[in-house]
Short mmCIF file of C-alpha atoms and ligand atoms in Angstrom, two decimals:
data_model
loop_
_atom_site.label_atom_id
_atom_site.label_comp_id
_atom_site.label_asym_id
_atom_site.label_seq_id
_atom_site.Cartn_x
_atom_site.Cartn_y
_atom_site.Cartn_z
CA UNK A 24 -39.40 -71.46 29.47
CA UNK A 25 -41.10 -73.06 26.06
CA UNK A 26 -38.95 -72.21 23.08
CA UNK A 27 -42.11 -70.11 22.00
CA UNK A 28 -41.73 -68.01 24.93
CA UNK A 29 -38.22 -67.54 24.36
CA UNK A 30 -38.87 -66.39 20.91
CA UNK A 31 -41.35 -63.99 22.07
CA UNK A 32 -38.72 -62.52 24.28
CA UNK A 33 -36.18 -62.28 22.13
CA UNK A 34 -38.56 -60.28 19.95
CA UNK A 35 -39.45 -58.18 23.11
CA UNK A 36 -35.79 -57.38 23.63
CA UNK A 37 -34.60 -57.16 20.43
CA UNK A 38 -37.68 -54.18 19.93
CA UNK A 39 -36.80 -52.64 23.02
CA UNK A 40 -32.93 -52.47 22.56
CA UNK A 41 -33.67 -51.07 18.34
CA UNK A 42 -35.81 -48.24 19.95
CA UNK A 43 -33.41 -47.29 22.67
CA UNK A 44 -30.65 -46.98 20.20
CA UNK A 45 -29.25 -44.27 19.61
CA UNK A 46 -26.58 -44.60 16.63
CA UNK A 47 -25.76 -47.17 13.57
CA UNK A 48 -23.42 -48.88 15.83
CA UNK A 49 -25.68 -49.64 18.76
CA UNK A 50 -28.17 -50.82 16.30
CA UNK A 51 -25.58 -53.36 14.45
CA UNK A 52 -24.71 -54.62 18.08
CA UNK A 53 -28.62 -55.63 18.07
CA UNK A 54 -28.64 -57.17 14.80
CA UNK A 55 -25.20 -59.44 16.03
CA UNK A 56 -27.09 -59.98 19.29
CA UNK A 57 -30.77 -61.77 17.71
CA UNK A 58 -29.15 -63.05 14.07
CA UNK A 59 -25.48 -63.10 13.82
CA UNK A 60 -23.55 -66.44 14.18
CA UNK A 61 -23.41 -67.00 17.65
CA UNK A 62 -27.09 -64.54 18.16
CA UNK A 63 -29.79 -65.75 20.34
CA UNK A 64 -32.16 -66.30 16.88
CA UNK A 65 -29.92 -68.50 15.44
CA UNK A 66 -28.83 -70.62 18.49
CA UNK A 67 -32.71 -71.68 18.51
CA UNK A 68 -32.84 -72.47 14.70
CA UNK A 69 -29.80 -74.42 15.35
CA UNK A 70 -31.81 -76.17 17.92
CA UNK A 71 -34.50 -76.79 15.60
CA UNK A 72 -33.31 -80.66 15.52
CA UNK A 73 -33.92 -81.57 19.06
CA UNK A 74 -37.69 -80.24 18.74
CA UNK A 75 -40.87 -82.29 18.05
CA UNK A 76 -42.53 -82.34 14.89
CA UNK A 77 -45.41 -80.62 15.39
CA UNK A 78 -43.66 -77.97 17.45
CA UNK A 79 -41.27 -77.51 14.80
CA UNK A 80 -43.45 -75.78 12.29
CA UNK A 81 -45.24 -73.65 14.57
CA UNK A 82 -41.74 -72.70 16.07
CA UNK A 83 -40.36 -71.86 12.63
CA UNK A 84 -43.12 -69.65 11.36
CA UNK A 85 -42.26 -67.99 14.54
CA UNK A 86 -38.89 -67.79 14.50
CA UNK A 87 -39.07 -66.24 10.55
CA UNK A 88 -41.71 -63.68 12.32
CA UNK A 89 -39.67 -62.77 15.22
CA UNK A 90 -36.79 -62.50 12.19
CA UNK A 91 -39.20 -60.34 10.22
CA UNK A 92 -40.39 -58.16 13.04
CA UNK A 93 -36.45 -57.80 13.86
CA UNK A 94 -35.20 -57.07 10.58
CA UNK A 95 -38.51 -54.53 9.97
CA UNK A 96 -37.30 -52.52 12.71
CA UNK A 97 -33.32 -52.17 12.32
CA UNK A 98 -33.93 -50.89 8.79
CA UNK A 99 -36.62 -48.28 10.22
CA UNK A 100 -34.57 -47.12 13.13
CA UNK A 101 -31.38 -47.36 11.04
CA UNK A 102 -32.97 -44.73 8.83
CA UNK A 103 -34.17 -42.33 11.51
CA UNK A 104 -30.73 -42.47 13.16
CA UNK A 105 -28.84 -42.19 9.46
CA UNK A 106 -31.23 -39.13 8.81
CA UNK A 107 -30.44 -37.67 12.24
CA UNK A 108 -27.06 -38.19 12.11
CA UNK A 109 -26.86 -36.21 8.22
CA UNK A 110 -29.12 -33.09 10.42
CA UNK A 111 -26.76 -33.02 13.24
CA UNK A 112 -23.67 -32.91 10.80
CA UNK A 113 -25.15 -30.59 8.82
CA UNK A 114 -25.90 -28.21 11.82
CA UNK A 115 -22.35 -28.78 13.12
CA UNK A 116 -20.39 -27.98 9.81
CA UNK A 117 -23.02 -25.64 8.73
CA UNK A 118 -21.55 -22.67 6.70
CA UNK A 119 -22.81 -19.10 7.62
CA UNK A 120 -23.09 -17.13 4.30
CA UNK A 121 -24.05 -14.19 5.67
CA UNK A 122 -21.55 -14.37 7.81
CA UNK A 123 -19.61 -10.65 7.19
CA UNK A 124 -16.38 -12.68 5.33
CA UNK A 125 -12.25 -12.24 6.79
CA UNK A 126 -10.81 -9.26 5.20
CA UNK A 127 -7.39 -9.13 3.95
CA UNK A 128 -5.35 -6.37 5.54
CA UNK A 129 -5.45 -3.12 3.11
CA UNK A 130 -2.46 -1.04 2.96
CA UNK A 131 -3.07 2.95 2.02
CA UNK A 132 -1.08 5.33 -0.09
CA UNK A 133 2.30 6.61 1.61
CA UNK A 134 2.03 10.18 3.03
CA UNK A 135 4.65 11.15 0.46
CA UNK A 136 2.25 9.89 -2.24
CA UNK A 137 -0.55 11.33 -0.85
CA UNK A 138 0.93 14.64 -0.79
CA UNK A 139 2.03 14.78 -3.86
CA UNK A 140 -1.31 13.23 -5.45
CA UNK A 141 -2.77 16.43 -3.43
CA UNK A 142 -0.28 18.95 -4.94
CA UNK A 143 -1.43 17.27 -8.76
CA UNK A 144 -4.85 18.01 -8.35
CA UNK A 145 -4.07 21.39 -6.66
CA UNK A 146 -2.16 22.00 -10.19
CA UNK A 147 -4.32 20.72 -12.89
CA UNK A 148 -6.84 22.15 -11.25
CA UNK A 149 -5.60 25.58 -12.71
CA UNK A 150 -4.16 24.16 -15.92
CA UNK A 151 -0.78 22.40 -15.51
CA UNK A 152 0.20 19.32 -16.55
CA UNK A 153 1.35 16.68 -14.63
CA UNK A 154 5.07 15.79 -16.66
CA UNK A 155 7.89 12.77 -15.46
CA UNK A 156 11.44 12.50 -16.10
CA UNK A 157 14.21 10.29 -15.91
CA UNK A 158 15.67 9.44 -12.33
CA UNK A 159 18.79 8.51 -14.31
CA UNK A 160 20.26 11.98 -15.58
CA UNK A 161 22.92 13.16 -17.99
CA UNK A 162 25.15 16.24 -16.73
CA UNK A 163 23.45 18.32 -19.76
CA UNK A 164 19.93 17.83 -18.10
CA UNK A 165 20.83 17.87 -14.74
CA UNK A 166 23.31 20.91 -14.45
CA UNK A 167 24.45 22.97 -17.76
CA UNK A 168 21.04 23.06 -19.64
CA UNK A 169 20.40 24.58 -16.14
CA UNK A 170 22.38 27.41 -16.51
CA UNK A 171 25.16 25.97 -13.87
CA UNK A 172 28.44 26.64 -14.49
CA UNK A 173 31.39 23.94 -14.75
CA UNK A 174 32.67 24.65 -11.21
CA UNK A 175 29.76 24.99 -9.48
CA UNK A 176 30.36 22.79 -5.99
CA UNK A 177 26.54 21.19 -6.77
CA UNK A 178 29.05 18.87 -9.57
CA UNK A 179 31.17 17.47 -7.50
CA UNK A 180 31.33 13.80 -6.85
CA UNK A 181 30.31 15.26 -2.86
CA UNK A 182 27.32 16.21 -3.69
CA UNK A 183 26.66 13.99 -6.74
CA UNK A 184 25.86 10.61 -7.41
CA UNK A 185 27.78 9.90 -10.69
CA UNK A 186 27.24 6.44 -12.32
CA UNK A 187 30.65 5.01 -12.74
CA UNK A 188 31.79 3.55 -16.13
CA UNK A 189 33.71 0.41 -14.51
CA UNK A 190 35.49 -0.14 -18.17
CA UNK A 191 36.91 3.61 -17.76
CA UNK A 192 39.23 2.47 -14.98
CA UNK A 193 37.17 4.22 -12.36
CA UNK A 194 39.25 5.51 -9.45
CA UNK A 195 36.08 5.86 -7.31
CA UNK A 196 36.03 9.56 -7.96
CA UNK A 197 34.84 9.34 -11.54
CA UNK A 198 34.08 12.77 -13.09
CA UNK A 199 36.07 14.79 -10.84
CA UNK A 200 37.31 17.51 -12.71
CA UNK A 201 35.47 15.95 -15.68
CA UNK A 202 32.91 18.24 -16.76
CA UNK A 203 31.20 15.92 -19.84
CA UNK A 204 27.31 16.94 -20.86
CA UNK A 205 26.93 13.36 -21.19
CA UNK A 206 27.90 11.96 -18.10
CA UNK A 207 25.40 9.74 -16.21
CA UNK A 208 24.17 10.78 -12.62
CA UNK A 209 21.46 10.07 -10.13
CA UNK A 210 18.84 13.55 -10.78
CA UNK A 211 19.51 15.61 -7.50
CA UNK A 212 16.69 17.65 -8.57
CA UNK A 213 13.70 17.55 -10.68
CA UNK A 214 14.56 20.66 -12.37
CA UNK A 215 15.90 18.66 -14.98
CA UNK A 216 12.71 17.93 -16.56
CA UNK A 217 12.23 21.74 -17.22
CA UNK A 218 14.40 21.24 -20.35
CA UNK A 219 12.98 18.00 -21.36
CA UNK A 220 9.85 20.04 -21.23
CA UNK A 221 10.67 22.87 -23.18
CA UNK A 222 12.56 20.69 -25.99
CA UNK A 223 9.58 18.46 -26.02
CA UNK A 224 7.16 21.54 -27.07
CA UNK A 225 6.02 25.17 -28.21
CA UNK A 226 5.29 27.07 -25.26
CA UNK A 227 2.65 27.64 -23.59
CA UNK A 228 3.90 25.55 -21.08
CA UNK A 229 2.11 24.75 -17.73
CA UNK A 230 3.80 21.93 -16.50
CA UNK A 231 4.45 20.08 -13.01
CA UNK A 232 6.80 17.19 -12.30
CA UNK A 233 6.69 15.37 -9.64
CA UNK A 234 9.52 12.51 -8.47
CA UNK A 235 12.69 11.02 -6.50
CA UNK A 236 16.15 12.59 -6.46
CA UNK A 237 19.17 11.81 -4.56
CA UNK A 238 22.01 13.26 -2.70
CA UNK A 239 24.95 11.52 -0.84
CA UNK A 240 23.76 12.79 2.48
CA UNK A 241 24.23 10.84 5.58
CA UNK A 242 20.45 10.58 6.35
CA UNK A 243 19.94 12.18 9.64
CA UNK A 244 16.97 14.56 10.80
CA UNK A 245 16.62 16.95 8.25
CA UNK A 246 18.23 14.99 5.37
CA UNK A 247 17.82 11.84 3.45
CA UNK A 248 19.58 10.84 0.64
CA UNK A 249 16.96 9.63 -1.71
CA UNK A 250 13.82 12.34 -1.16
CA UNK A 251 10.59 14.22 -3.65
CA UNK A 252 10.28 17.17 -5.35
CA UNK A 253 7.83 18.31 -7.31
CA UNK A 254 8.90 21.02 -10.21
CA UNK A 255 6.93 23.30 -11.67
CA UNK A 256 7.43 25.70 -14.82
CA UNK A 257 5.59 28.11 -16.45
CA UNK A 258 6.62 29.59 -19.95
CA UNK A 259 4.34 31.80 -21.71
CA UNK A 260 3.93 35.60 -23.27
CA UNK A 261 4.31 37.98 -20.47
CA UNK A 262 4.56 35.88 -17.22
CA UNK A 263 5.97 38.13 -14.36
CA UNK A 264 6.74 38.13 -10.94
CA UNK A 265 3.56 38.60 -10.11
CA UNK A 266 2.27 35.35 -11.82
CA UNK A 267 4.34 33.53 -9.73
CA UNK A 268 3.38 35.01 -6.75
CA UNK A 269 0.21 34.89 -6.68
CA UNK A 270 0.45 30.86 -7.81
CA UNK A 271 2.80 30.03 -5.20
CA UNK A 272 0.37 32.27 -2.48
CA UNK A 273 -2.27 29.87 -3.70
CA UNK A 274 -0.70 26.45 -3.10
CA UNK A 275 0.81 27.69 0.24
CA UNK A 276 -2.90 28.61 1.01
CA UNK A 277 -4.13 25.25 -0.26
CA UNK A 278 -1.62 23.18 1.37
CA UNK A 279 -0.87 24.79 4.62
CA UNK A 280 -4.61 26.52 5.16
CA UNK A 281 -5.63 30.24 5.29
CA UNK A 282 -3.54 30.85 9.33
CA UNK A 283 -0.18 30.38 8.04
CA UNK A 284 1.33 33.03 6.94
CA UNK A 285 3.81 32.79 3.78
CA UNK A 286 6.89 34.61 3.07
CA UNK A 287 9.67 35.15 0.11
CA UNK A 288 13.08 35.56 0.45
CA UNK A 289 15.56 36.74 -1.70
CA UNK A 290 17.93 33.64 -2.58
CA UNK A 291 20.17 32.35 -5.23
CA UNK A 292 20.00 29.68 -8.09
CA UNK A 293 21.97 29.09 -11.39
CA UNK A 294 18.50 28.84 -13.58
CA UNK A 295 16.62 31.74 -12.46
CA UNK A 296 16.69 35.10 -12.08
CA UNK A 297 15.80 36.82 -9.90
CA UNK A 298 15.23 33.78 -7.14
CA UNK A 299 13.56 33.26 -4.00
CA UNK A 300 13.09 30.86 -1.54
CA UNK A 301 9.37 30.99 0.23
CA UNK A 302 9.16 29.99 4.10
CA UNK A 303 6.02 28.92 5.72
CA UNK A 304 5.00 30.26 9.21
CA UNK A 305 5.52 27.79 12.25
CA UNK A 306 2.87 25.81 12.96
CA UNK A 307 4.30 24.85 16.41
CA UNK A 308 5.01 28.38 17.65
CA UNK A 309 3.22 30.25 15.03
CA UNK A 310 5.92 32.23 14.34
CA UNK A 311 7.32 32.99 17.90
CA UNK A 312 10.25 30.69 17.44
CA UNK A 313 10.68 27.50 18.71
CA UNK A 314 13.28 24.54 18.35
CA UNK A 315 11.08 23.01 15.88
CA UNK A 316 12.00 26.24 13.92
CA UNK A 317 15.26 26.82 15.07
CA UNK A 318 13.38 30.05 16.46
CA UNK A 319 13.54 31.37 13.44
CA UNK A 320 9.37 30.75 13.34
CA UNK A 321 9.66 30.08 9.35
CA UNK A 322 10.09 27.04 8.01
CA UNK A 323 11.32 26.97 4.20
CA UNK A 324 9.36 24.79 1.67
CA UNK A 325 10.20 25.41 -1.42
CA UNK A 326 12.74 27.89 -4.34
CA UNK A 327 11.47 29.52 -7.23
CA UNK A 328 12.75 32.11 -9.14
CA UNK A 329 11.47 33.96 -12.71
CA UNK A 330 13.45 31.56 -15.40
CA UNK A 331 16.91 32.58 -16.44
CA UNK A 332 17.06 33.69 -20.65
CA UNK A 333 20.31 31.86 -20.59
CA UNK A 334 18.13 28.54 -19.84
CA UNK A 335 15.17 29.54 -22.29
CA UNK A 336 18.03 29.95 -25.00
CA UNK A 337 19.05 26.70 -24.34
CA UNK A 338 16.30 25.00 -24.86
CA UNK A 339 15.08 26.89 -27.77
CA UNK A 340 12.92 29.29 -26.73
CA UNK A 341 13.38 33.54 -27.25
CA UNK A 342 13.50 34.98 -24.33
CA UNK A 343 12.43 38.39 -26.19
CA UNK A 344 8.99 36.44 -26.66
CA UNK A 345 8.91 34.32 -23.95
CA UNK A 346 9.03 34.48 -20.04
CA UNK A 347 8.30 32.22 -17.25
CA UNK A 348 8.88 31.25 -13.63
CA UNK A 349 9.90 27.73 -11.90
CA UNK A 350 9.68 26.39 -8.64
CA UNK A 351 10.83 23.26 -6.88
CA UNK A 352 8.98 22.09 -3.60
CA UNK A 353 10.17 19.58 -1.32
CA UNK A 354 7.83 17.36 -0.70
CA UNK A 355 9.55 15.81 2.45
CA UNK A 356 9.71 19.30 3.84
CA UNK A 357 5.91 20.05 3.29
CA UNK A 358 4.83 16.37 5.27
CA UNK A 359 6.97 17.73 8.30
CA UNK A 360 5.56 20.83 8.02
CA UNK A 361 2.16 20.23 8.19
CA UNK A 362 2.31 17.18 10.35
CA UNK A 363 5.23 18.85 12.92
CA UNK A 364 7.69 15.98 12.13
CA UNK A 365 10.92 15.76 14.44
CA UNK A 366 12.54 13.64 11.92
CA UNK A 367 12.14 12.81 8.37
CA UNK A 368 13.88 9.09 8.89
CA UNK A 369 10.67 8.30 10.04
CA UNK A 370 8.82 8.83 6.49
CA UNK A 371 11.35 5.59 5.68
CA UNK A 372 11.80 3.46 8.28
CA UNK A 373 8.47 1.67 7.22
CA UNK A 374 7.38 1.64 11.11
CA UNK A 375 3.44 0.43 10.60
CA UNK A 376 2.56 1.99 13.79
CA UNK A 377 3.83 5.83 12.46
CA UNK A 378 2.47 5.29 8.88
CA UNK A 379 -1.03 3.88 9.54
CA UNK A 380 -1.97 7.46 11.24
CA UNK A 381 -1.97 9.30 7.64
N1 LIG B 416 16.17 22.59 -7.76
C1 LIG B 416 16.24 23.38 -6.54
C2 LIG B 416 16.77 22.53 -5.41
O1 LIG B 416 16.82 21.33 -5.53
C3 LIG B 416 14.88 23.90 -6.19
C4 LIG B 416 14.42 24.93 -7.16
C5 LIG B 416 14.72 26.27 -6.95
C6 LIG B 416 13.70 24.60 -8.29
C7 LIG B 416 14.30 27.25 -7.82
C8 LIG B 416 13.27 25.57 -9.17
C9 LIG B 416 13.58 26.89 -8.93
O2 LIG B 416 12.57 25.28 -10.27
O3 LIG B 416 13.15 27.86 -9.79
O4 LIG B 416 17.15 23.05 -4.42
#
C-alpha cells in the first residue's frame, strides 16, 4: 500500500473510531492511536526521510490534512460527549424540589398537660385566673395558713417530704415533732397557693392554680408520688354553697360530658367548712359497680369545701365581709377517669406506644 493510501486510511479509521466513541477516554485512546509517540501518524512522519522528493511534499500536505481532519473531529466529538456526560450527571444527581421534604418526628403535649390546658380554658372562660405557686413550700403555706393543726398526721415526715438542713445534724427524720412555719417541704397540695393568693390581693378573687405536688408514696396503681392538681378559690361578697355547686356541676359536665352523673359527699378538710368530696359516675359500669370502681360505681375526682373563716383571717380577709369556696382536682384521677386507666404508672413510664394515642 502507497504511503498516500495509508494516510487515507488512517484518516478513515481514525473518523470511524472518534464517531463510535462513546466517552473522553475512548476518544483520548484515538488521539494516542493516530498522533501520540508511538501513533500510526507519527510513525509515517518519522518515515518522511526514506521518501522521494517529490512524494515528500505531496505526502506532508497530506499527512498535516489527515492531522487536521483528526484533530477537527476529537475536539467536536469531545464536546458532544463532555456535554452529554454534564446531562446525564445532571439527570442522575438531579434534586427534586417539589419533592414533599423528610419531616422531623413531632412530639404532642402530655395528656396531663392537655388536661389541664382544657380545665384553664374551661375556667377563664367564666372569669378565673390562671395563678402558680412554688413547688418548694414553707410549713406556713403548706399546712397552718391552712387551718391544719400542729398534730395533724398530713405533717409528719410519712407523709411529707421535708427538705433537710444537712448543717442541722439531720437524723433523717428532720422535723419530727418540729412544728416550725418556716420549715421547707415539697407542696403535697396546691392549696397552698390559696394564701399566696389572698395575701397577694383585695378580693374579688377568681383564681385557679394548676401544678405538681408530691407525696412519699410507693407508686403503685392508684398512687404516684409526684402527681397534678389544679386548685381553685373563690372569695367574694356572698358566695354560698350554691356557687360552688353549680361551678363544680359545670366542669364535671364539661369534662366528663352530659351522661355522667355527679355526686357530693360529705367529707372532711382542715381549710374548709363545711367539705365535700364530689365522685363521678363509672364510665365502665355506669354506675352498676365494677372492679374498675371497686363496685362502688363512683369514682372520686376532686374535694372542695366553702373556705374556713379561720383561713380567711389568716390571710387578711373578714370573714364578716367575705366568703368563698375552694376545690382541689386531681388531675391524674380525671385522665383515668375519662380514659378508663388500670394504672396511673402508665401516665410516667414514658411508653411511646401508650402516649401517642392522646
Ligand atoms: N388539698 C386537698 C388534697 O390534696 C384537696 C382539696 C380539698 C383542695 C378541699 C381544696 C379543698 O381546695 O377545698 O387532698
Amino acid at each position: 500500500m502507497s504511503v498516500i493510501d495509508e494516510l487515507g486510511a488512517i484518516r478513515e479509521r481514525a473518523l470511524a473510531r472518534i464517531a463510535d466513541a462513546t466517552d473522553l477516554k475512548g476518544l483520548d485512546e484515538v488521539r494516542v492511536a493516530v498522533s501520540g509517540r508511538k501513533g500510526e501518524l507519527t510513525a509515517i512522519l518519522h518515515g518522511m526521510g526514506a521518501l522521494s522528493a517529490e512524494e515528500r511534499p505531496q505526502v506532508g500536505k497530506l499527512a498535516n490534512e489527515v492531522r487536521a481532519a483528526v484533530e477537527g473531529a476529537l475536539a467536536a466529538r469531545r464536546e458532544e460527549l463532555a456535554a452529554s456526560e454534564l446531562r446525564q450527571r445532571m439527570a442522575a444527581e438531579a434534586v427534586d424540589v417539589t419533592l414533599p421534604g423528610r419531616r422531623a418526628p413531632l412530639g404532642h403535649e402530655h395528656l396531663i398537660n392537655s388536661i389541664i390546658e382544657e380545665m384553664e380554658d374551661f375556667f377563664c372562660g367564666i372569669g378565673y385566673t390562671v395563678m402558680d405557686g412554688p413547688r418548694v413550700e414553707t410549713e406556713y403555706y403548706n399546712f397552718t395558713a391552712l387551718n391544719t393543726p400542729p398534730d395533724h398526721p398530713s405533717r409528719s415526715a410519712r407523709d411529707t417530704f421535708y427538705v433537710v438542713d444537712e448543717s442541722e445534724g439531720a437524723d433523717g427524720l428532720p422535723t419530727t415533732g418540729v412544728i416550725g412555719e418556716s420549715n421547707v417541704l415539697l407542696r403535697t397540695q396546691t392549696s397552698g397557693v390559696q394564701v399566696h393568693a389572698m395575701e397577694a390581693g383585695e378580693p374579688p378573687i377568681y383564681m385557679i392554680a394548676p401544678g405538681t405536688v408530691f407525696r412519699p408514696d410507693q407508686a403503685d396503681p392508684n398512687h404516684l408520688p409526684q402527681f397534678h392538681q389544679v386548685e381553685g378559690l373563690v372569695v367574694d361578697k356572698g358566695i354560698t354553697f350554691g356557687d360552688l355547686k353549680g361551678t363544680l356541676d359545670a366542669f364535671s359536665r364539661e369534662m366528663f360530658g352530659q351522661d355522667r352523673q355527679i355526686r357530693y359527699r360529705p367529707h372532711f378538710f382542715p381549710f374548709t367548712e363545711p367539705s365535700c368530696e364530689v365522685d363521678v359516675s363509672c364510665g365502665v359500669c355506669h354506675g352498676k359497680g365494677c372492679r374498675f370502681c371497686k363496685n362502688t360505681g363512683w369514682l372520686e375526682i376532686l374535694g372542695a369545701g366553702m373556705v374556713d373563716p379561720n383561713v380567711l383571717r389568716m390571710s387578711g380577709i373578714d370573714p364578716e365581709v367575705y366568703s368563698g369556696f375552694a376545690f382541689g382536682i386531681g388531675v391524674e384521677r380525671v385522665a383515668c377517669l375519662r380514659y378508663d386507666l388500670p394504672d396511673l404508672r402508665m401516665l410516667v413510664q414514658g411508653d411511646m406506644r401508650f402516649l401517642r394515642q392522646f
